[in-house]
Amino acid sequence: MTPIEEIAHILQTAGVERYGEQRVTQLQHALQCAAHAEAAGSSADLITAALLHDIGHLVDTHFEGAAEAGIDRRHEDIGCGYLGKWFGPDVTGPIQLHVAAKRYLCAVDGGYFDGLSPGSVRSLELQGGAFDGPESAAFLERPHAREAIRLRRWDDLAKDPAAETEDLDYYLGFAQLALRNGRAA
Ligand SMILES: [Fe+2]
């Protein structure tokens, strides 16, 4: 199996499960997130990051029930580690920071917290809550922080049961390009 075939397989099997309490599946969530990234004129790397930002949930065999048990499995690190075999930091960096970006946005954007889904509010608590001032400043210094913030906003929008997107193969075309970018780096 090529990397793209393996990723496609994961999204088409584990990905057909519901995304937490959302009315979309993991796959729909991934496609919608990628569609927002593309509509914003993003690079192939960032569209790929958007498509695959939650793959850590899907490759984590201990994910089921963890949140209910009060355990943060750190899916952002699992996803980053899994994809790091194939993709460069322009893909894995924003993925690794997309949870920290939520903690950052809760600190600096007054209306952001109010727009979070109930599941995101609950996971925020497990993930450590909003950053304080020094943590926010330190976050912005990290490479890929700004891309992670953009990804995070698309992530929050990508939970619409009525949204229509291109199909998985279409977005995997960007992943194929990103794969080459990662190898060239
Ligand atoms: Fe997500």
Short mmCIF file of C-alpha atoms and ligand atoms in Angstrom, two decimals:
data_model
loop_
_atom_site.label_atom_id
_atom_site.label_comp_id
_atom_site.label_asym_id
_atom_site.label_seq_id
_atom_site.Cartn_x
_atom_site.Cartn_y
_atom_site.Cartn_z
CA MET A 1 0.00 0.00 0.00
CA THR A 2 1.29 3.48 -0.81
CA PRO A 3 0.99 6.16 1.88
CA ILE A 4 -1.94 7.71 0.04
CA GLU A 5 -3.68 4.33 -0.22
CA GLU A 6 -3.14 3.71 3.49
CA ILE A 7 -4.54 7.13 4.42
CA ALA A 8 -7.51 6.64 2.08
CA HIS A 9 -8.20 3.27 3.68
CA ILE A 10 -8.16 4.73 7.20
CA LEU A 11 -10.49 7.59 6.27
CA GLN A 12 -12.88 5.25 4.47
CA THR A 13 -13.04 2.70 7.30
CA ALA A 14 -12.50 4.28 10.74
CA GLY A 15 -13.49 7.64 9.23
CA VAL A 16 -17.09 6.67 8.62
CA GLU A 17 -17.72 6.76 12.37
CA ARG A 18 -19.44 9.78 13.82
CA TYR A 19 -17.20 12.65 14.83
CA GLY A 20 -17.90 12.67 18.56
CA GLU A 21 -21.35 14.11 19.14
CA GLN A 22 -21.33 15.97 15.83
CA ARG A 23 -23.81 15.26 13.08
CA VAL A 24 -21.00 14.58 10.61
CA THR A 25 -18.63 11.63 10.24
CA GLN A 26 -14.87 11.95 10.70
CA LEU A 27 -14.55 11.72 6.91
CA GLN A 28 -17.06 14.52 6.29
CA HIS A 29 -15.29 16.61 8.91
CA ALA A 30 -11.94 16.02 7.20
CA LEU A 31 -13.31 16.85 3.74
CA GLN A 32 -15.04 20.00 4.97
CA CYS A 33 -11.91 21.18 6.73
CA ALA A 34 -9.88 20.63 3.54
CA ALA A 35 -12.54 22.44 1.50
CA HIS A 36 -12.29 25.51 3.75
CA ALA A 37 -8.51 25.44 3.43
CA GLU A 38 -8.74 25.26 -0.34
CA ALA A 39 -11.36 28.02 -0.53
CA ALA A 40 -8.96 30.23 1.43
CA GLY A 41 -6.30 29.72 -1.26
CA SER A 42 -4.01 27.60 0.91
CA SER A 43 -0.98 25.63 -0.22
CA ALA A 44 -1.19 21.88 -0.91
CA ASP A 45 0.65 21.34 2.39
CA LEU A 46 -1.92 23.27 4.41
CA ILE A 47 -4.89 21.70 2.60
CA THR A 48 -3.35 18.32 3.43
CA ALA A 49 -2.90 19.35 7.06
CA ALA A 50 -6.57 20.36 7.16
CA LEU A 51 -7.66 17.05 5.61
CA LEU A 52 -5.57 14.95 7.99
CA HIS A 53 -5.58 17.06 11.18
CA ASP A 54 -7.65 14.54 13.16
CA ILE A 55 -6.13 11.33 11.79
CA GLY A 56 -4.60 10.82 15.23
CA HIS A 57 -8.11 9.96 16.45
CA LEU A 58 -8.45 7.32 13.73
CA VAL A 59 -5.11 5.58 14.13
CA ASP A 60 -5.32 5.58 17.95
CA THR A 61 -6.65 2.22 19.09
CA HIS A 62 -7.21 3.58 22.62
CA PHE A 63 -9.27 6.56 21.50
CA GLU A 64 -12.68 5.04 22.18
CA GLY A 65 -14.08 6.25 25.49
CA ALA A 66 -10.93 8.13 26.51
CA ALA A 67 -12.54 11.58 26.63
CA GLU A 68 -15.45 10.24 28.69
CA ALA A 69 -12.90 8.76 31.08
CA GLY A 70 -11.24 12.16 31.42
CA ILE A 71 -8.14 11.21 29.42
CA ASP A 72 -6.60 13.42 26.76
CA ARG A 73 -4.96 11.03 24.28
CA ARG A 74 -3.19 13.97 22.59
CA HIS A 75 -4.42 13.05 19.13
CA GLU A 76 -2.46 15.99 17.69
CA ASP A 77 0.82 14.28 18.66
CA ILE A 78 -0.35 10.85 17.50
CA GLY A 79 -1.35 12.27 14.12
CA CYS A 80 1.88 14.22 13.77
CA GLY A 81 3.95 11.12 14.58
CA TYR A 82 1.99 8.93 12.21
CA LEU A 83 2.20 11.36 9.28
CA GLY A 84 5.82 12.34 9.98
CA LYS A 85 6.93 9.13 8.23
CA TRP A 86 5.87 10.66 4.95
CA PHE A 87 5.16 14.38 5.21
CA GLY A 88 7.31 17.37 6.07
CA PRO A 89 6.79 19.89 8.88
CA ASP A 90 4.60 22.17 6.75
CA VAL A 91 1.98 19.42 6.99
CA THR A 92 2.68 17.98 10.43
CA GLY A 93 3.46 21.28 12.22
CA PRO A 94 -0.02 22.85 11.95
CA ILE A 95 -1.56 19.48 12.87
CA GLN A 96 0.55 19.20 16.01
CA LEU A 97 -0.43 22.73 17.06
CA HIS A 98 -4.15 22.70 16.22
CA VAL A 99 -5.14 21.95 19.83
CA ALA A 100 -2.78 24.60 21.19
CA ALA A 101 -4.34 26.99 18.65
CA LYS A 102 -7.72 26.43 20.29
CA ARG A 103 -6.24 27.25 23.69
CA TYR A 104 -4.68 30.36 22.13
CA LEU A 105 -7.89 31.52 20.43
CA CYS A 106 -9.84 31.06 23.66
CA ALA A 107 -7.34 33.42 25.31
CA VAL A 108 -7.24 36.18 22.69
CA ASP A 109 -10.62 36.12 20.91
CA GLY A 110 -13.51 36.94 23.23
CA GLY A 111 -16.19 35.45 20.97
CA TYR A 112 -14.26 32.32 20.05
CA PHE A 113 -15.13 30.23 23.09
CA ASP A 114 -18.86 30.94 22.66
CA GLY A 115 -18.76 29.45 19.16
CA LEU A 116 -17.17 26.16 20.19
CA SER A 117 -19.18 22.96 19.96
CA PRO A 118 -20.04 21.27 23.30
CA GLY A 119 -17.50 18.53 22.54
CA SER A 120 -14.76 21.09 21.91
CA VAL A 121 -15.59 22.86 25.17
CA ARG A 122 -15.30 19.59 27.06
CA SER A 123 -12.02 18.60 25.40
CA LEU A 124 -10.64 22.09 26.05
CA GLU A 125 -10.81 21.40 29.75
CA LEU A 126 -8.90 18.12 29.35
CA GLN A 127 -6.39 19.86 27.10
CA GLY A 128 -5.51 22.41 29.76
CA GLY A 129 -7.99 25.27 29.12
CA ALA A 130 -7.27 28.70 27.65
CA PHE A 131 -3.66 29.89 27.60
CA ASP A 132 -2.59 32.70 29.90
CA GLY A 133 -0.74 35.76 28.55
CA PRO A 134 2.80 34.33 28.56
CA GLU A 135 1.60 31.01 27.13
CA SER A 136 -0.17 32.85 24.29
CA ALA A 137 2.96 34.84 23.49
CA ALA A 138 5.10 31.69 23.55
CA PHE A 139 2.62 29.89 21.29
CA LEU A 140 2.86 32.58 18.61
CA GLU A 141 6.63 32.16 18.52
CA ARG A 142 6.37 28.52 17.54
CA PRO A 143 6.88 27.59 13.87
CA HIS A 144 3.55 26.94 12.11
CA ALA A 145 1.51 28.67 14.85
CA ARG A 146 -0.22 30.95 12.35
CA GLU A 147 -1.09 28.09 10.03
CA ALA A 148 -2.39 26.16 13.04
CA ILE A 149 -4.69 29.07 13.95
CA ARG A 150 -6.09 29.14 10.41
CA LEU A 151 -6.55 25.35 10.49
CA ARG A 152 -8.31 25.62 13.85
CA ARG A 153 -10.90 28.05 12.49
CA TRP A 154 -11.63 25.75 9.52
CA ASP A 155 -11.80 22.83 11.97
CA ASP A 156 -14.52 24.61 13.93
CA LEU A 157 -16.51 25.34 10.74
CA ALA A 158 -16.19 21.78 9.41
CA LYS A 159 -19.10 20.29 11.36
CA ASP A 160 -21.97 21.14 9.02
CA PRO A 161 -24.18 18.17 8.09
CA ALA A 162 -25.50 20.06 5.04
CA ALA A 163 -22.14 21.10 3.58
CA GLU A 164 -21.10 19.71 0.21
CA THR A 165 -17.49 19.12 -0.79
CA GLU A 166 -15.44 17.44 -3.44
CA ASP A 167 -14.72 13.76 -2.79
CA LEU A 168 -11.81 12.21 -0.92
CA ASP A 169 -9.79 11.45 -4.07
CA TYR A 170 -9.87 15.11 -4.99
CA TYR A 171 -8.30 16.22 -1.69
CA LEU A 172 -5.87 13.30 -1.69
CA GLY A 173 -4.47 14.89 -4.86
CA PHE A 174 -3.16 17.70 -2.63
CA ALA A 175 -1.76 15.10 -0.23
CA GLN A 176 0.10 13.52 -3.14
CA LEU A 177 1.64 16.89 -3.93
CA ALA A 178 2.48 17.49 -0.26
CA LEU A 179 4.16 14.10 -0.12
CA ARG A 180 6.53 15.20 -2.86
CA ASN A 181 7.14 18.53 -1.10
CA GLY A 182 8.03 16.65 2.09
CA ARG A 183 10.46 14.39 0.30
CA ALA A 184 12.17 17.28 -1.44
CA ALA A 185 12.71 19.09 1.87
FE FE B 1 -11.14 18.53 13.87
#
